[in-house]
Structure formats: C-alpha cells, structure tokens
PDB file of C-alpha atoms in Angstrom:
ATOM      1  CA  UNK H 218     -24.169  64.528-140.759  1.00 41.00           C
ATOM      2  CA  UNK H 219     -27.825  64.333-141.604  1.00 42.00           C
ATOM      3  CA  UNK H 220     -29.066  64.214-145.144  1.00 42.00           C
ATOM      4  CA  UNK H 221     -31.000  67.450-144.599  1.00 40.00           C
ATOM      5  CA  UNK H 222     -27.807  69.242-143.566  1.00 39.00           C
ATOM      6  CA  UNK H 223     -25.834  67.831-146.486  1.00 41.00           C
ATOM      7  CA  UNK H 224     -28.595  68.836-148.929  1.00 40.00           C
ATOM      8  CA  UNK H 225     -28.606  72.344-147.423  1.00 41.00           C
ATOM      9  CA  UNK H 226     -24.833  72.665-148.005  1.00 46.00           C
ATOM     10  CA  UNK H 227     -25.106  71.461-151.610  1.00 43.00           C
ATOM     11  CA  UNK H 228     -28.111  73.747-152.254  1.00 44.00           C
ATOM     12  CA  UNK H 229     -26.366  76.782-150.710  1.00 43.00           C
ATOM     13  CA  UNK H 230     -23.268  76.133-152.756  1.00 46.00           C
ATOM     14  CA  UNK H 231     -25.294  75.909-155.982  1.00 43.00           C
ATOM     15  CA  UNK H 232     -27.066  79.127-155.072  1.00 38.00           C
ATOM     16  CA  UNK H 233     -23.766  80.932-154.370  1.00 41.00           C
ATOM     17  CA  UNK H 234     -22.271  79.628-157.619  1.00 42.00           C
ATOM     18  CA  UNK H 235     -25.256  80.902-159.639  1.00 41.00           C
ATOM     19  CA  UNK H 236     -25.121  84.289-157.885  1.00 41.00           C
ATOM     20  CA  UNK H 237     -21.403  84.733-158.527  1.00 43.00           C
ATOM     21  CA  UNK H 238     -21.653  85.368-162.277  1.00 41.00           C
ATOM     22  CA  UNK H 239     -18.957  87.595-163.757  1.00 43.00           C
ATOM     23  CA  UNK H 240     -20.059  91.183-164.159  1.00 39.00           C
ATOM     24  CA  UNK H 241     -20.192  92.418-167.736  1.00 38.00           C
ATOM     25  CA  UNK H 242     -19.030  95.883-166.687  1.00 38.00           C
ATOM     26  CA  UNK H 243     -15.373  95.978-165.592  1.00 39.00           C
ATOM     27  CA  UNK H 244     -14.656  97.715-162.286  1.00 40.00           C
ATOM     28  CA  UNK H 245     -13.304 101.231-162.561  1.00 42.00           C
ATOM     29  CA  UNK H 246      -9.548 101.566-162.611  1.00 40.00           C
ATOM     30  CA  UNK H 247      -7.790 102.380-159.372  1.00 39.00           C
ATOM     31  CA  UNK H 248      -6.320 105.824-159.051  1.00 37.00           C
ATOM     32  CA  UNK H 249      -2.511 106.227-158.888  1.00 37.00           C
ATOM     33  CA  UNK H 250      -2.835 107.607-155.378  1.00 38.00           C
ATOM     34  CA  UNK H 251      -4.772 104.545-154.211  1.00 36.00           C
ATOM     35  CA  UNK H 252      -2.218 102.193-155.720  1.00 38.00           C
ATOM     36  CA  UNK H 253       0.688 104.130-154.181  1.00 38.00           C
ATOM     37  CA  UNK H 254      -0.905 103.951-150.731  1.00 39.00           C
ATOM     38  CA  UNK H 255      -1.361 100.174-150.757  1.00 38.00           C
ATOM     39  CA  UNK H 256       0.570  99.057-147.705  1.00 37.00           C
ATOM     40  CA  UNK H 257       0.439  95.261-147.828  1.00 43.00           C
ATOM     41  CA  UNK H 258       1.325  93.161-150.860  1.00 46.00           C
ATOM     42  CA  UNK H 259      -1.709  90.892-150.284  1.00 51.00           C
ATOM     43  CA  UNK H 260      -4.172  93.650-149.536  1.00 54.00           C
ATOM     44  CA  UNK H 261      -6.722  94.357-152.326  1.00 59.00           C
ATOM     45  CA  UNK H 262      -6.608  97.838-153.841  1.00 57.00           C
ATOM     46  CA  UNK H 263      -9.780  99.846-153.193  1.00 57.00           C
ATOM     47  CA  UNK H 264     -10.807 102.191-155.997  1.00 56.00           C
ATOM     48  CA  UNK H 265     -12.530 105.563-155.754  1.00 54.00           C
ATOM     49  CA  UNK H 266     -15.917 103.863-156.276  1.00 58.00           C
ATOM     50  CA  UNK H 267     -15.217 101.482-153.334  1.00 60.00           C
ATOM     51  CA  UNK H 268     -14.761  98.613-155.769  1.00 68.00           C
ATOM     52  CA  UNK H 269     -12.082  96.096-154.890  1.00 68.00           C
ATOM     53  CA  UNK H 270      -9.574  95.544-157.707  1.00 83.00           C
ATOM     54  CA  UNK H 271      -9.061  91.766-158.081  1.00 87.00           C
ATOM     55  CA  UNK H 272      -5.729  90.274-157.041  1.00 91.00           C
ATOM     56  CA  UNK H 273      -3.770  87.830-159.198  1.00 93.00           C
ATOM     57  CA  UNK H 274      -4.629  84.257-158.208  1.00 94.00           C
ATOM     58  CA  UNK H 275      -2.566  81.089-157.940  1.00 94.00           C
ATOM     59  CA  UNK H 276      -4.302  77.729-157.777  1.00 95.00           C
ATOM     60  CA  UNK H 277      -3.549  74.018-157.694  1.00 95.00           C
ATOM     61  CA  UNK H 278      -5.073  70.670-156.932  1.00 96.00           C
ATOM     62  CA  UNK H 279      -4.105  69.977-153.363  1.00 93.00           C
ATOM     63  CA  UNK H 280      -4.394  66.860-151.225  1.00 95.00           C
ATOM     64  CA  UNK H 281      -5.963  67.928-147.943  1.00 95.00           C
ATOM     65  CA  UNK H 282      -6.851  64.670-146.251  1.00 92.00           C
ATOM     66  CA  UNK H 283      -6.962  60.905-146.427  1.00 90.00           C
ATOM     67  CA  UNK H 284     -10.054  58.943-147.400  1.00 81.00           C
ATOM     68  CA  UNK H 285     -10.724  55.246-147.023  1.00 79.00           C
ATOM     69  CA  UNK H 286      -8.832  54.277-150.178  1.00 81.00           C
ATOM     70  CA  UNK H 287      -6.986  57.415-151.382  1.00 85.00           C
ATOM     71  CA  UNK H 288      -5.997  60.960-150.699  1.00 92.00           C
ATOM     72  CA  UNK H 289      -8.790  63.567-150.691  1.00 94.00           C
ATOM     73  CA  UNK H 290      -7.979  66.302-153.193  1.00 96.00           C
ATOM     74  CA  UNK H 291      -9.543  69.673-153.810  1.00 97.00           C
ATOM     75  CA  UNK H 292      -8.986  72.875-155.723  1.00 97.00           C
ATOM     76  CA  UNK H 293      -6.945  75.339-153.625  1.00 97.00           C
ATOM     77  CA  UNK H 294      -6.868  78.989-154.758  1.00 96.00           C
ATOM     78  CA  UNK H 295      -5.187  81.957-153.069  1.00 94.00           C
ATOM     79  CA  UNK H 296      -3.873  85.408-153.944  1.00 94.00           C
ATOM     80  CA  UNK H 297      -0.412  85.139-155.563  1.00 92.00           C
ATOM     81  CA  UNK H 298       0.846  88.013-153.410  1.00 87.00           C
ATOM     82  CA  UNK H 299      -0.176  86.332-150.154  1.00 81.00           C
ATOM     83  CA  UNK H 300       2.455  87.078-147.519  1.00 79.00           C
ATOM     84  CA  UNK H 301       0.536  86.138-144.403  1.00 81.00           C
ATOM     85  CA  UNK H 302      -2.263  83.673-143.684  1.00 84.00           C
ATOM     86  CA  UNK H 303      -5.613  84.966-144.819  1.00 92.00           C
ATOM     87  CA  UNK H 304      -9.218  84.182-143.918  1.00 93.00           C
ATOM     88  CA  UNK H 305     -10.384  81.059-145.655  1.00 95.00           C
ATOM     89  CA  UNK H 306     -13.523  79.788-147.379  1.00 96.00           C
ATOM     90  CA  UNK H 307     -14.585  76.235-148.035  1.00 97.00           C
ATOM     91  CA  UNK H 308     -16.520  75.983-151.321  1.00 97.00           C
ATOM     92  CA  UNK H 309     -18.904  73.027-151.753  1.00 96.00           C
ATOM     93  CA  UNK H 310     -19.707  72.028-155.322  1.00 96.00           C
ATOM     94  CA  UNK H 311     -23.193  71.379-156.584  1.00 95.00           C
ATOM     95  CA  UNK H 312     -24.577  68.004-157.678  1.00 95.00           C
ATOM     96  CA  UNK H 313     -22.416  67.948-160.882  1.00 96.00           C
ATOM     97  CA  UNK H 314     -19.131  67.821-158.982  1.00 96.00           C
ATOM     98  CA  UNK H 315     -16.061  69.996-158.787  1.00 97.00           C
ATOM     99  CA  UNK H 316     -16.417  71.454-162.252  1.00 96.00           C
ATOM    100  CA  UNK H 317     -15.047  74.537-164.032  1.00 97.00           C
ATOM    101  CA  UNK H 318     -17.748  76.949-162.728  1.00 96.00           C
ATOM    102  CA  UNK H 319     -16.929  75.887-159.179  1.00 97.00           C
ATOM    103  CA  UNK H 320     -13.221  76.464-159.792  1.00 97.00           C
ATOM    104  CA  UNK H 321     -13.949  79.875-161.275  1.00 97.00           C
ATOM    105  CA  UNK H 322     -15.977  80.756-158.149  1.00 97.00           C
ATOM    106  CA  UNK H 323     -12.990  79.731-155.997  1.00 97.00           C
ATOM    107  CA  UNK H 324     -10.701  81.883-158.147  1.00 97.00           C
ATOM    108  CA  UNK H 325     -12.996  84.889-157.838  1.00 96.00           C
ATOM    109  CA  UNK H 326     -13.131  84.572-154.049  1.00 96.00           C
ATOM    110  CA  UNK H 327      -9.322  84.214-153.928  1.00 95.00           C
ATOM    111  CA  UNK H 328      -9.000  87.321-156.068  1.00 94.00           C
ATOM    112  CA  UNK H 329     -10.805  89.182-153.282  1.00 94.00           C
ATOM    113  CA  UNK H 330      -8.234  88.235-150.680  1.00 92.00           C
ATOM    114  CA  UNK H 331      -9.212  84.809-149.321  1.00 95.00           C
ATOM    115  CA  UNK H 332      -7.646  81.369-149.278  1.00 95.00           C
ATOM    116  CA  UNK H 333     -10.240  79.074-150.849  1.00 97.00           C
ATOM    117  CA  UNK H 334     -10.510  75.296-150.840  1.00 97.00           C
ATOM    118  CA  UNK H 335     -13.140  73.801-153.114  1.00 98.00           C
ATOM    119  CA  UNK H 336     -13.796  70.354-151.681  1.00 97.00           C
ATOM    120  CA  UNK H 337     -14.455  67.359-153.906  1.00 96.00           C
ATOM    121  CA  UNK H 338     -17.104  64.960-152.628  1.00 95.00           C
ATOM    122  CA  UNK H 339     -17.049  62.851-155.829  1.00 95.00           C
ATOM    123  CA  UNK H 340     -13.373  61.847-156.005  1.00 92.00           C
ATOM    124  CA  UNK H 341     -12.655  63.733-159.242  1.00 93.00           C
ATOM    125  CA  UNK H 342     -15.833  62.681-161.067  1.00 96.00           C
ATOM    126  CA  UNK H 343     -17.822  65.412-162.801  1.00 97.00           C
ATOM    127  CA  UNK H 344     -21.281  64.636-164.170  1.00 97.00           C
ATOM    128  CA  UNK H 345     -22.013  65.387-167.814  1.00 96.00           C
ATOM    129  CA  UNK H 346     -25.748  64.771-167.504  1.00 96.00           C
ATOM    130  CA  UNK H 347     -28.539  65.102-164.965  1.00 97.00           C
ATOM    131  CA  UNK H 348     -28.685  61.331-164.656  1.00 97.00           C
ATOM    132  CA  UNK H 349     -24.984  61.144-163.793  1.00 97.00           C
ATOM    133  CA  UNK H 350     -25.347  64.013-161.315  1.00 97.00           C
ATOM    134  CA  UNK H 351     -28.275  62.286-159.631  1.00 97.00           C
ATOM    135  CA  UNK H 352     -26.315  59.031-159.353  1.00 96.00           C
ATOM    136  CA  UNK H 353     -23.268  60.791-157.845  1.00 96.00           C
ATOM    137  CA  UNK H 354     -25.525  62.630-155.359  1.00 95.00           C
ATOM    138  CA  UNK H 355     -27.258  59.381-154.348  1.00 95.00           C
ATOM    139  CA  UNK H 356     -23.890  57.747-153.737  1.00 93.00           C
ATOM    140  CA  UNK H 357     -22.849  60.723-151.567  1.00 93.00           C
ATOM    141  CA  UNK H 358     -26.043  60.491-149.511  1.00 93.00           C
ATOM    142  CA  UNK H 359     -25.224  56.843-148.836  1.00 92.00           C
ATOM    143  CA  UNK H 360     -21.740  57.796-147.576  1.00 87.00           C
ATOM    144  CA  UNK H 361     -22.439  60.672-145.216  1.00 90.00           C
ATOM    145  CA  UNK H 362     -19.596  59.681-142.878  1.00 91.00           C
ATOM    146  CA  UNK H 363     -17.091  60.120-145.744  1.00 90.00           C
ATOM    147  CA  UNK H 364     -18.602  63.518-146.548  1.00 92.00           C
ATOM    148  CA  UNK H 365     -18.265  64.528-142.873  1.00 92.00           C
ATOM    149  CA  UNK H 366     -14.609  63.479-142.856  1.00 93.00           C
ATOM    150  CA  UNK H 367     -14.026  65.385-146.103  1.00 94.00           C
ATOM    151  CA  UNK H 368     -15.319  68.697-144.664  1.00 95.00           C
ATOM    152  CA  UNK H 369     -13.391  68.187-141.378  1.00 95.00           C
ATOM    153  CA  UNK H 370     -10.224  67.483-143.349  1.00 96.00           C
ATOM    154  CA  UNK H 371     -10.769  70.654-145.404  1.00 96.00           C
ATOM    155  CA  UNK H 372     -11.200  72.728-142.267  1.00 96.00           C
ATOM    156  CA  UNK H 373      -8.105  71.226-140.643  1.00 94.00           C
ATOM    157  CA  UNK H 374      -6.033  71.806-143.774  1.00 94.00           C
ATOM    158  CA  UNK H 375      -7.043  75.490-143.921  1.00 95.00           C
ATOM    159  CA  UNK H 376      -6.502  76.174-140.215  1.00 93.00           C
ATOM    160  CA  UNK H 377      -3.530  73.900-139.472  1.00 92.00           C
ATOM    161  CA  UNK H 378      -1.544  73.682-142.695  1.00 89.00           C
ATOM    162  CA  UNK H 379      -2.493  76.945-144.427  1.00 89.00           C
ATOM    163  CA  UNK H 380      -2.664  78.949-141.217  1.00 87.00           C
ATOM    164  CA  UNK H 381      -6.130  80.488-141.656  1.00 88.00           C
ATOM    165  CA  UNK H 382      -7.526  82.050-138.496  1.00 85.00           C
ATOM    166  CA  UNK H 383     -10.079  79.766-136.862  1.00 76.00           C
TER     167      UNK H 383
END
C-alpha cells in the first residue's frame, strides 16, 4: 500500500466522520401503517417523509485477524434485529485512533441497516494530543504492510465470518 493511498483513506475517513454529525432535529415519527407493514425484522422503517427510522444497535470489540504479535481487534456494530447477513462497511479512524466519535459513526451506520467494522490501526492506542496523533500516524506510515494486512483481515472477517455480500 502506498503512503498516498493510506493518507487518502485516513483523510476520507476523517471527512466522513466530520460530516456525520448528529442532527439536532429528530426524524419524524413513523406512522402506524408504516410500522405495521414492515416485513423484515432487520429492515429499517421508512417514515412518511422518507426518513429512515434508526434501528437498535448492538456492538462489541471483535478480534478480526492476527497481527505480528497479537490479535487485531476492532469495533463491530450491527443492527440488533439482524436476521440475515447485511451489506458491510469498513470504517477507518482518523489520525487520533479508534476513538469515541469513530465508534459513534459506526453505530449510526449500523442503525441504518449495515454491519460495520471500525478497524484499529493503532492497536488500541488513542491520541490525546496532536503530538501523540502525529507520532501514531508516523509509526503507521512506517508499517504499511501491517496496515494492508489489517484492512484485508477486516474485509475477510466481514465477508467470510459475518457473511456480508462481496
């Protein structure tokens, strides 16, 4: 993986995280008729205003691969009512690490009907300052092979173990 590609992923993830702010206005309530016509337990309910009512989400830290010295873990979120494999999204954290805003983004995506795996490139470390974030990012850029293996392991977990369509 080239450094330019890795920086593009990290930049795109940071952009998506900043765009995914919670709305201050709650979505309109679903009508009784819409709720009664919901056919699948894992299908989101669509309201009269074409807003999707969020699903309840379950989440957990999940090992999804093996690194050089330890298991690779990430934050796995999915709709609680999931009865069949769903489309999946891999979320890449920004330069601070797999922090609370990244987990909230994963939860929001899962509430819309996706299986979501937020990968952890920093082995559980989360930066508390710009200096720490820069150091973690530099370390990652020096270990691009490990980052490649991390993303491949995430993809394999979602398609092979979790059953997401490829």
